[in-house]
Coordinates of C-alpha atoms and ligand atoms in Angstrom, one line a residue:
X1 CA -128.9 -72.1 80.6
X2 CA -130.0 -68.8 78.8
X3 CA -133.8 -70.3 78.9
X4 CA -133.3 -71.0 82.6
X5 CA -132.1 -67.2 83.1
X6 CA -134.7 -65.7 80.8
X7 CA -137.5 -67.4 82.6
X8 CA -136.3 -66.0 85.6
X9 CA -136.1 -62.6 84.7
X10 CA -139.7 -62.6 83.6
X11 CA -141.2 -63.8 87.1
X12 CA -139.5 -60.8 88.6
X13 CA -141.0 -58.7 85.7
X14 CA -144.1 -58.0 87.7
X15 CA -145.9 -54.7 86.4
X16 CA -145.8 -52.2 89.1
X17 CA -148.8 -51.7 91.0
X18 CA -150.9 -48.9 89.3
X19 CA -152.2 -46.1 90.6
X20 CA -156.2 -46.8 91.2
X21 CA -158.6 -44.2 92.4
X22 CA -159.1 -46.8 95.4
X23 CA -155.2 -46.7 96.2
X24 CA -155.3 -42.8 95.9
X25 CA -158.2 -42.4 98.3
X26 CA -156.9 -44.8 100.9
X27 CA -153.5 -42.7 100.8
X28 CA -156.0 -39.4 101.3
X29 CA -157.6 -40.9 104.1
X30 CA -154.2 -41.7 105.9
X31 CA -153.7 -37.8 106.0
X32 CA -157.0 -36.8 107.7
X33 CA -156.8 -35.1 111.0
X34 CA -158.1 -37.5 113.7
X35 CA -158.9 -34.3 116.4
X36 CA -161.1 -32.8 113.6
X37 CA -164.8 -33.2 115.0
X38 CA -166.5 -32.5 111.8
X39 CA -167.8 -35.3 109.5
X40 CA -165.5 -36.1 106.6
X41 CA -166.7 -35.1 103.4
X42 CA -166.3 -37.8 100.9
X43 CA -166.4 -36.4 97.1
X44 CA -163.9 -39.0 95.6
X45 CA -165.6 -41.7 95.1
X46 CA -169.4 -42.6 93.7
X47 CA -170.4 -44.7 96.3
X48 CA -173.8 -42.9 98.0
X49 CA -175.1 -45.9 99.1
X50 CA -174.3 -44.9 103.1
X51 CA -176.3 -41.8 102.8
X52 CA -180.3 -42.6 103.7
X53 CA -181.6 -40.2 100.9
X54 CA -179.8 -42.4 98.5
X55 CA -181.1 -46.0 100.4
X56 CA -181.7 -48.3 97.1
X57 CA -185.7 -48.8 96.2
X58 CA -187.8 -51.5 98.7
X59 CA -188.6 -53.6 95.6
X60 CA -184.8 -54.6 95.0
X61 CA -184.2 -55.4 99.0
X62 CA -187.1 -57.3 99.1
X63 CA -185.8 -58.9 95.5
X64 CA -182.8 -59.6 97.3
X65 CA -184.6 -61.6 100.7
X66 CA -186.8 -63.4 98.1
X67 CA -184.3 -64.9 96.7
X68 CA -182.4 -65.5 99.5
X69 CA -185.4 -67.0 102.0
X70 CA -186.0 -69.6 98.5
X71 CA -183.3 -71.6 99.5
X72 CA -183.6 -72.4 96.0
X73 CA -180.1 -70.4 95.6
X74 CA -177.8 -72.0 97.3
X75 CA -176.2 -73.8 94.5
X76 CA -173.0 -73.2 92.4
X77 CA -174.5 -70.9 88.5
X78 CA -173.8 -71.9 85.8
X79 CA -171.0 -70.3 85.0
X80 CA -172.1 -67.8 82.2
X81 CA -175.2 -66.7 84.8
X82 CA -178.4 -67.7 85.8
X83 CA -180.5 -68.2 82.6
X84 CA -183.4 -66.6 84.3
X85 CA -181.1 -63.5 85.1
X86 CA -179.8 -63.0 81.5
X87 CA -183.3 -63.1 79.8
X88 CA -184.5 -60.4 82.5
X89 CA -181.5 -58.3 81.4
X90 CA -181.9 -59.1 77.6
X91 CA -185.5 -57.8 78.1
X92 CA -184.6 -54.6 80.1
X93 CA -182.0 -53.1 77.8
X94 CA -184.1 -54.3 74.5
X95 CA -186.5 -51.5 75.6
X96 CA -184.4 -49.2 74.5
X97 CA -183.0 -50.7 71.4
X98 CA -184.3 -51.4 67.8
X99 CA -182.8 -54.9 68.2
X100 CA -184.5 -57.9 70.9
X101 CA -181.4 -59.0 72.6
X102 CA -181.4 -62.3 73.8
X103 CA -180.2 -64.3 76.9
X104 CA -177.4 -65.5 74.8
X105 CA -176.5 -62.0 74.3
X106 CA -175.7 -61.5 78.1
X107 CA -173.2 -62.7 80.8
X108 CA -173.1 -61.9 84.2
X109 CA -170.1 -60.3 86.3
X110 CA -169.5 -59.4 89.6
X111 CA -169.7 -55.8 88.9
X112 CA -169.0 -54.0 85.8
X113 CA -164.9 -53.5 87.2
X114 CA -164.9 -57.5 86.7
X115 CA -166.6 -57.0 83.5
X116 CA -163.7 -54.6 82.6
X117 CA -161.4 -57.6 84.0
X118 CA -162.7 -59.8 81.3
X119 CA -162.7 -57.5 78.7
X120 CA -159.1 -56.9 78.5
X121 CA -158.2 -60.6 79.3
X122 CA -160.0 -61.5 76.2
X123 CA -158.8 -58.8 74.2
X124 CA -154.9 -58.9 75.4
X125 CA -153.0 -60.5 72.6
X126 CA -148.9 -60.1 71.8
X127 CA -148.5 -56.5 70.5
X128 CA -151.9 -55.3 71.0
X129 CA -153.2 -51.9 72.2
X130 CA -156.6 -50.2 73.4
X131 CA -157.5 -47.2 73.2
X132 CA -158.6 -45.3 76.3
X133 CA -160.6 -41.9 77.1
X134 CA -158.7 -39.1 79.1
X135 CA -159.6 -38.0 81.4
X136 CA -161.1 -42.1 82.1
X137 CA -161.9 -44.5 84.6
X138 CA -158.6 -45.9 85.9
X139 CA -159.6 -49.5 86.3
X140 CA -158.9 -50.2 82.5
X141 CA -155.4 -49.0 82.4
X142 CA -154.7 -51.1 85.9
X143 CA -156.7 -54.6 84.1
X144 CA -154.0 -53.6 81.0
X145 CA -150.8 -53.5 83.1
X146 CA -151.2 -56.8 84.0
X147 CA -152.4 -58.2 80.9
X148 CA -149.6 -56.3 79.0
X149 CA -152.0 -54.5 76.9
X150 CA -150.8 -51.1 75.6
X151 CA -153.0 -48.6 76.6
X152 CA -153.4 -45.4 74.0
X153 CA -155.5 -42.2 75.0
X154 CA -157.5 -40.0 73.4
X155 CA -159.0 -36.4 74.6
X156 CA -162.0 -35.8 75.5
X157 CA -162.5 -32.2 74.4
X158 CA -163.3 -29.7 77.5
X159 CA -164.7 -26.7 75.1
X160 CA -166.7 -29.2 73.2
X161 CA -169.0 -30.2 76.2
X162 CA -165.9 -33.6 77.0
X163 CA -167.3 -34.8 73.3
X164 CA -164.3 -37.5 72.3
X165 CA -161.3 -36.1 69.9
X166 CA -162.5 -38.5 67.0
X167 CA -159.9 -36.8 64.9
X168 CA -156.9 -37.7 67.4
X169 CA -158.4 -41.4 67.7
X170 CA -157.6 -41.5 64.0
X171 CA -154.3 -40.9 64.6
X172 CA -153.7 -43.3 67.5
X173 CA -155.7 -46.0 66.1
X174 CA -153.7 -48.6 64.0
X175 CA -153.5 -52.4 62.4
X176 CA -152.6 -53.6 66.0
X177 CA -156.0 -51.7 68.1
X178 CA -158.3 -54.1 69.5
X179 CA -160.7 -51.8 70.8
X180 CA -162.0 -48.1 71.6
X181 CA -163.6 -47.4 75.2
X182 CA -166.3 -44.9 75.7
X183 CA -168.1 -44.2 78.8
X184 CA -171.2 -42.5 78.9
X185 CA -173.2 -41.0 81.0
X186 CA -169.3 -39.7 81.5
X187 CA -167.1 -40.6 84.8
X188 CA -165.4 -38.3 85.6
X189 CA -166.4 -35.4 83.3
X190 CA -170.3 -35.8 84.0
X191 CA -171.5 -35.1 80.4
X192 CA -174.0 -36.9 78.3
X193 CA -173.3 -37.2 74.6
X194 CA -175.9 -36.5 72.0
X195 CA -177.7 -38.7 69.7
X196 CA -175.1 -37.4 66.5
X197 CA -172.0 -37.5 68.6
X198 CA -172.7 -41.0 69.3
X199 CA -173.5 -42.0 65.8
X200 CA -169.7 -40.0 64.9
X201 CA -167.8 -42.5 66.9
X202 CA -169.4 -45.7 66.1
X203 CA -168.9 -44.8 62.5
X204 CA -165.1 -43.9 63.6
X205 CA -164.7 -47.3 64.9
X206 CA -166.1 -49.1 62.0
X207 CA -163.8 -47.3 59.8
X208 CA -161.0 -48.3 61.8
X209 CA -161.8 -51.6 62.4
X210 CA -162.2 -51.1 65.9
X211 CA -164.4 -53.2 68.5
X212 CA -166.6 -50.6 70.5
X213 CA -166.8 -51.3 74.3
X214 CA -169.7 -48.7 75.9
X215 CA -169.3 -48.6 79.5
X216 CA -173.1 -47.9 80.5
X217 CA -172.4 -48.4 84.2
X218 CA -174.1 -45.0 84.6
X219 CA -177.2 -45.9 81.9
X220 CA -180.0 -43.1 82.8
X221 CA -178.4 -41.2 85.2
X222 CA -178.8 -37.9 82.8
X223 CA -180.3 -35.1 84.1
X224 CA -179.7 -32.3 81.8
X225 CA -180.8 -31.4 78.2
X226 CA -179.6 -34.4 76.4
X227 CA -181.2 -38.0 77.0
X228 CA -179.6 -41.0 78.0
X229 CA -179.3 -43.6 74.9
X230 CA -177.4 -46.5 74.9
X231 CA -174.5 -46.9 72.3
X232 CA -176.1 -50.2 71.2
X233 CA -179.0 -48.5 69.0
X234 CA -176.1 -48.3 66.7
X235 CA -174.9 -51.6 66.5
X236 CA -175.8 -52.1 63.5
X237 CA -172.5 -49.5 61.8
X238 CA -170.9 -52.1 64.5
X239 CA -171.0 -54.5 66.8
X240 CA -171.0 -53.0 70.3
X241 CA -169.8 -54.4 74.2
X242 CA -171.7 -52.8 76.6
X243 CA -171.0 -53.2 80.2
X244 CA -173.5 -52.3 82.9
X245 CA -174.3 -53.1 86.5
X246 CA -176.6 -52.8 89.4
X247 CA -173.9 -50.7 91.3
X248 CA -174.9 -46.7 89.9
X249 CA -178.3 -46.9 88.9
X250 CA -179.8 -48.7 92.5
X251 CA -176.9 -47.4 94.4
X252 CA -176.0 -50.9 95.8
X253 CA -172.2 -51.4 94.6
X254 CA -171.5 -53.4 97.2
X255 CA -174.1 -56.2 95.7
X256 CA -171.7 -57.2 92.5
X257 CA -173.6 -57.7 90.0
X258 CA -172.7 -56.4 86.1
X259 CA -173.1 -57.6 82.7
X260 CA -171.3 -58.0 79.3
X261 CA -173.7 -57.7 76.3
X262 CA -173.2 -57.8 73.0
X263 CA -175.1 -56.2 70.1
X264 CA -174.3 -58.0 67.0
X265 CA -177.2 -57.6 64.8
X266 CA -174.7 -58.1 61.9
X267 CA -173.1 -61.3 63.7
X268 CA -169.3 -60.0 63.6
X269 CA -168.3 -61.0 66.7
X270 CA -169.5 -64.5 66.4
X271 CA -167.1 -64.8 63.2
X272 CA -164.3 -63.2 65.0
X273 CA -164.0 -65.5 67.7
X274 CA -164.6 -62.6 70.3
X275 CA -167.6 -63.9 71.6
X276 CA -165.5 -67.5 72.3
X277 CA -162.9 -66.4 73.7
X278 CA -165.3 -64.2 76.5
X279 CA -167.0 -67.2 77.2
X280 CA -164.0 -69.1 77.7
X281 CA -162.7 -67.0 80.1
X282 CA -165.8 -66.1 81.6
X283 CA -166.0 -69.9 82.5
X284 CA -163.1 -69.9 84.8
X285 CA -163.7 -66.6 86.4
X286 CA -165.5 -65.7 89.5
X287 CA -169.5 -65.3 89.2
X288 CA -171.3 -63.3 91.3
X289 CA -173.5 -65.1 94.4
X290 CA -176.1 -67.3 93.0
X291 CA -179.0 -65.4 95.4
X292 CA -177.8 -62.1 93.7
X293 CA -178.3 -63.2 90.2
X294 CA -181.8 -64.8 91.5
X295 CA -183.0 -61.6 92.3
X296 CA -182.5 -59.5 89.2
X297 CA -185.9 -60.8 87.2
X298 CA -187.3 -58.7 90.6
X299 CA -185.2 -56.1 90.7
X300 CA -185.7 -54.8 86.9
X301 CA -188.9 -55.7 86.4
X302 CA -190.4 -54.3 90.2
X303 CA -188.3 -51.2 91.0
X304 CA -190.4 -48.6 90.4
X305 CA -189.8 -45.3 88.1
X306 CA -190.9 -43.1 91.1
X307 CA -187.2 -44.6 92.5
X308 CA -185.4 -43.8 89.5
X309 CA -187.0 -39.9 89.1
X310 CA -186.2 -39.5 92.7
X311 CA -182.4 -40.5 92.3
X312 CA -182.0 -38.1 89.2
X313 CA -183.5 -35.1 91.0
X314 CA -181.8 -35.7 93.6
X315 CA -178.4 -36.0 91.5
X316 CA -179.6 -33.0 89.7
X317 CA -180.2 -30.9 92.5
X318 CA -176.7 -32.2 93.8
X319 CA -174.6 -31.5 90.2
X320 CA -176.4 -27.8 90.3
X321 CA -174.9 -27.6 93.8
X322 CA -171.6 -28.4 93.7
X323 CA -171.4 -26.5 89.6
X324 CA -172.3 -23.2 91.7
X325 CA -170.3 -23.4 94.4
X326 CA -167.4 -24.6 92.4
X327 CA -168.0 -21.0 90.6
X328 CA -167.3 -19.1 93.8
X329 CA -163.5 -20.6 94.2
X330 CA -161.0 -18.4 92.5
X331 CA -158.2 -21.4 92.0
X332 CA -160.7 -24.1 90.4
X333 CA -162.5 -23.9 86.4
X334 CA -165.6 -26.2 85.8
X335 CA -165.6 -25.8 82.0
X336 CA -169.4 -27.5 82.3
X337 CA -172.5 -28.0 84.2
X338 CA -172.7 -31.8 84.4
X339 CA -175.6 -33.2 83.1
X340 CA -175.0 -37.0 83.9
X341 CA -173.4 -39.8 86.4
X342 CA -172.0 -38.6 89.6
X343 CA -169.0 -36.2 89.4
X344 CA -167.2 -33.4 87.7
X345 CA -163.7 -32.4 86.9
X346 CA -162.1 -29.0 87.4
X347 CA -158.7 -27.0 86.5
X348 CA -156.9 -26.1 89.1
X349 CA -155.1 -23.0 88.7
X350 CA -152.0 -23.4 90.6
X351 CA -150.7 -19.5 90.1
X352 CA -153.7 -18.2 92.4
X353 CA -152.1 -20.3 95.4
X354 CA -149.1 -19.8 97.5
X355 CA -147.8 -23.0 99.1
X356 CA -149.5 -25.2 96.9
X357 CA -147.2 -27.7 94.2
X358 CA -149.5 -29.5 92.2
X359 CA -153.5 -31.4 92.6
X360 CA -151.8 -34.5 94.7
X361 CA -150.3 -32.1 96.8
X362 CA -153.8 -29.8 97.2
X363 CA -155.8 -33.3 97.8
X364 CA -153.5 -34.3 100.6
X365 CA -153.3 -30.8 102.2
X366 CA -157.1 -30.5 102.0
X367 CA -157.8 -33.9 103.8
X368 CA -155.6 -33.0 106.5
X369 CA -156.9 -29.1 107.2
X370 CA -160.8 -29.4 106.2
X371 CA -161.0 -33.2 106.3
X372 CA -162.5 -33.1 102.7
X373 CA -161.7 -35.5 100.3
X374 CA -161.6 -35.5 96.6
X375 CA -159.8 -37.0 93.7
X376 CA -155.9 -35.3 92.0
X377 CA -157.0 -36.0 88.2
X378 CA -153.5 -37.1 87.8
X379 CA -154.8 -40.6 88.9
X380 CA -156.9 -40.1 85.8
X381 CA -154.0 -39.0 83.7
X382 CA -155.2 -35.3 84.0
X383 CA -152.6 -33.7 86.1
X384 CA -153.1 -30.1 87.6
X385 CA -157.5 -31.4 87.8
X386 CA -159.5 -32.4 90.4
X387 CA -162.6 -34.8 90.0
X388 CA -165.1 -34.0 92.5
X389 CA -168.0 -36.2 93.3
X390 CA -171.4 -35.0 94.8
X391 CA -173.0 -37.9 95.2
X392 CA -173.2 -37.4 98.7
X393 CA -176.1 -35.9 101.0
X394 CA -176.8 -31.8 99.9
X395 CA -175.9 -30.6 103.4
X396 CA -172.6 -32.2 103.4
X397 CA -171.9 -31.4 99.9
X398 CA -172.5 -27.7 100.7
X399 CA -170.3 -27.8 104.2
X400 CA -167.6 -29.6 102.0
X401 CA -167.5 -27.1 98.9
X402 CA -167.4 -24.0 102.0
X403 CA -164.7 -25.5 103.6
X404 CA -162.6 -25.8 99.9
X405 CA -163.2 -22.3 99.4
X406 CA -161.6 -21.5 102.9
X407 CA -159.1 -23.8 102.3
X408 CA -158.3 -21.7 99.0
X409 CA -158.7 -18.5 101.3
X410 CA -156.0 -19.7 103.2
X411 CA -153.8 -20.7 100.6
X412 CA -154.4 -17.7 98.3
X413 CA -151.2 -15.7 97.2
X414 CA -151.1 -12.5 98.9
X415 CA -151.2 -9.4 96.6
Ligands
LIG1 C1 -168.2 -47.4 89.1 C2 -167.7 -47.7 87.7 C3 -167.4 -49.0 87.3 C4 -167.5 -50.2 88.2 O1 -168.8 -50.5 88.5 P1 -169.0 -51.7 89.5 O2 -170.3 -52.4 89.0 O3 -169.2 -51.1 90.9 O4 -167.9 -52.7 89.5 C5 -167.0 -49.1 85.9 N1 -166.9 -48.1 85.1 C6 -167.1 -46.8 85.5 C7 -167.0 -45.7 84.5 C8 -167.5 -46.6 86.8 O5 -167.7 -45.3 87.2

């Protein structure tokens, strides 16, 4: 009877649905003024992909209809990925590594937020916890809620350029960690780390024991003074997950099409079982289209670097944009230029406004009075922030950041 009652209770022990940056913006976008004839300005999300100036390059469309018109693609994958399709990727990120990765190295996702999916499925066990950046990327504490995976945070440092609190990941980190997330170029903060600060944490992890997963999704997209590198040039202090995709770098997210790869020089993983279990589980998950997969050989080997400069100028131009217009509103602090990916994150400074409770509250207000939208940080854990993403055409970034400031005008407390 007890068993019968127990098992019960745990089918209605469903984990509340978390908040995601997805369920935020759709709640934003229920608040906008339909009679306002201006365009909505969309800076909380990274998705530039309707904007012409950010149209992905010719060689990955035509990548894309190749493979397609073949009718060689029509067919189930096999379930790891195309062979054809890992090899390219092997090859591409081995440019920048000491290390050749191989195809066996590599396994195709649809997108890098099914990547994350797989991650934590594979890493979930009884009692277990991860430790995640704050301010982060939301998607990993959602994938945890509903693999009962404890999530732990650690700072990223504002007045240290968003560098990672290393000394307060010590203290989080114990016998029952699975594994340390870093994201760089950084969402949301938009900083890039340098060469030594990278070095710091994959040292800190092999101290602790901890698995390293590098979420590269925004791998050179750095505009500033320090240079993209990937995490994995260190995998030999230890063994590093890197996820990627198509989705920042050609601006296509709607294509779904990421990757797992590990760098194992050492081969830690394959002793640890971690590569098994991936693969397991990677076996009975979706894949992304067959005609997708087909077409990445094309797409990394044919895009052309005049595509890539003219994304990070334009992303540069944008980030310089939205850092000095940011700097004429009273009620918001950017502690940093950003220097990579697609957003930044200010402190809002709730005192300077009068009818104003808190960054949810600002976000809904400002959708509904100046049709802008951008992201409360406290769906990133950061409450009392605001991420703001400038990924979107510089003329509409410009109109948007005017009509915060007159937003803040009108909200301003009275002397
Ligand atoms: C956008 C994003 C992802 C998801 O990428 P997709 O390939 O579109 O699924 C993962 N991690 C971070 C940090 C992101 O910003």
């Amino acid at each position: 009877m007890e068993n019968g009652a127990a098992k019960c209770d745990s089918r209605e022990r469903k984990p509340t649905p978390p908040l995601t940056v997805r369920s935020v913006l759709d709640a934003l976008m229920e608040n906008l003024d339909q009679s306002d004839r201006r365009p909505v300005v969309p800076l909380g999300h990274g998705d530039p992909s309707s904007f012409p100036c950010f149209r992905t390059s010719p060689a990955a469309e035509d990548a894309i209809v190749e493979a397609l018109r073949s009718a060689k693609l029509n067919c189930y994958a096999p379930s790891l990925g195309l062979d054809a399709a890992r090899r390219s990727i092997a090859g591409h990120l081995s440019r920048d590594l000491p290390y050749k990765l191989s195809a066996d190295d590599v396994f195709l996702t649809a997108g890098a937020n099914h990547a994350i999916d797989i991650l934590i499925t594979a890493l979930a066990q009884h009692g277990a916890n991860i430790l995640l950046p704050k301010p982060g990327y939301p998607t990993y504490e959602a994938c945890a809620a509903f693999r009962h995976l404890e999530v732990r945070y650690f700072d990223l440092l504002p007045e240290k350029g968003w560098e990672v609190d290393l000394d307060g990941v010590k203290v989080l980190a114990n016998d029952k960690t699975v594994a340390m997330v870093i994201i760089n170029p950084g969402n949301p903060c938009g900083s890039v780390f340098t060469l030594e600060h990278m070095k710091k944490i994959t040292e800190t992890a092999k101290t602790l024991g901890l698995l390293l997963i590098a979420d590269e999704v925004y791998a050179h997209l750095a505009y500033g003074s320090n240079p993209f590198v990937p995490m994995a040039v260190f995998g030999s202090i230890t063994p590093i997950l890197t996820l990627g995709s198509l989705s920042k770098r050609w601006i296509v997210p709607g294509w779904r099409l990421g990757w797992i790869v590990t760098t194992d020089p050492n081969g830690i993983l394959q002793k640890s079982k971690v590569v098994e279990t991936l693969q397991s589980y990677i076996k009975i998950t979706a894949d992304p289209a067959t005609f997708v997969q087909g077409a990445v050989p094309h797409i990394l080997e044919k895009t052309t670097e005049d595509f890539f400069l003219k994304i990070r100028n334009m992303l540069r131009e944008a980030a310089n944009i939205c850092y000095d217009k940011l700097k004429e509103i009273p009620c918001v602090t950017c502690p940093h230029r950003p220097e990579g990916a697609m957003s930044t994150i200010v402190k809002l400074d709730l005192s300077l406004l009068e009818d104003i409770n808190d960054d949810l509250d600002f976000c809904v207000k400002l959708a509904k009075e100046e049709s802008v939208i951008v992201l409360p940080g406290s769906a990133m854990g950061l409450k009392n922030w605001l991420r703001v993403t400038f990924s979107v055409e510089p003329s509409l970034l410009e109109d948007g950041l005017l009509r915060v400031k007159t937003f803040y005008l009108r909200h301003a407390k009275k002397k």
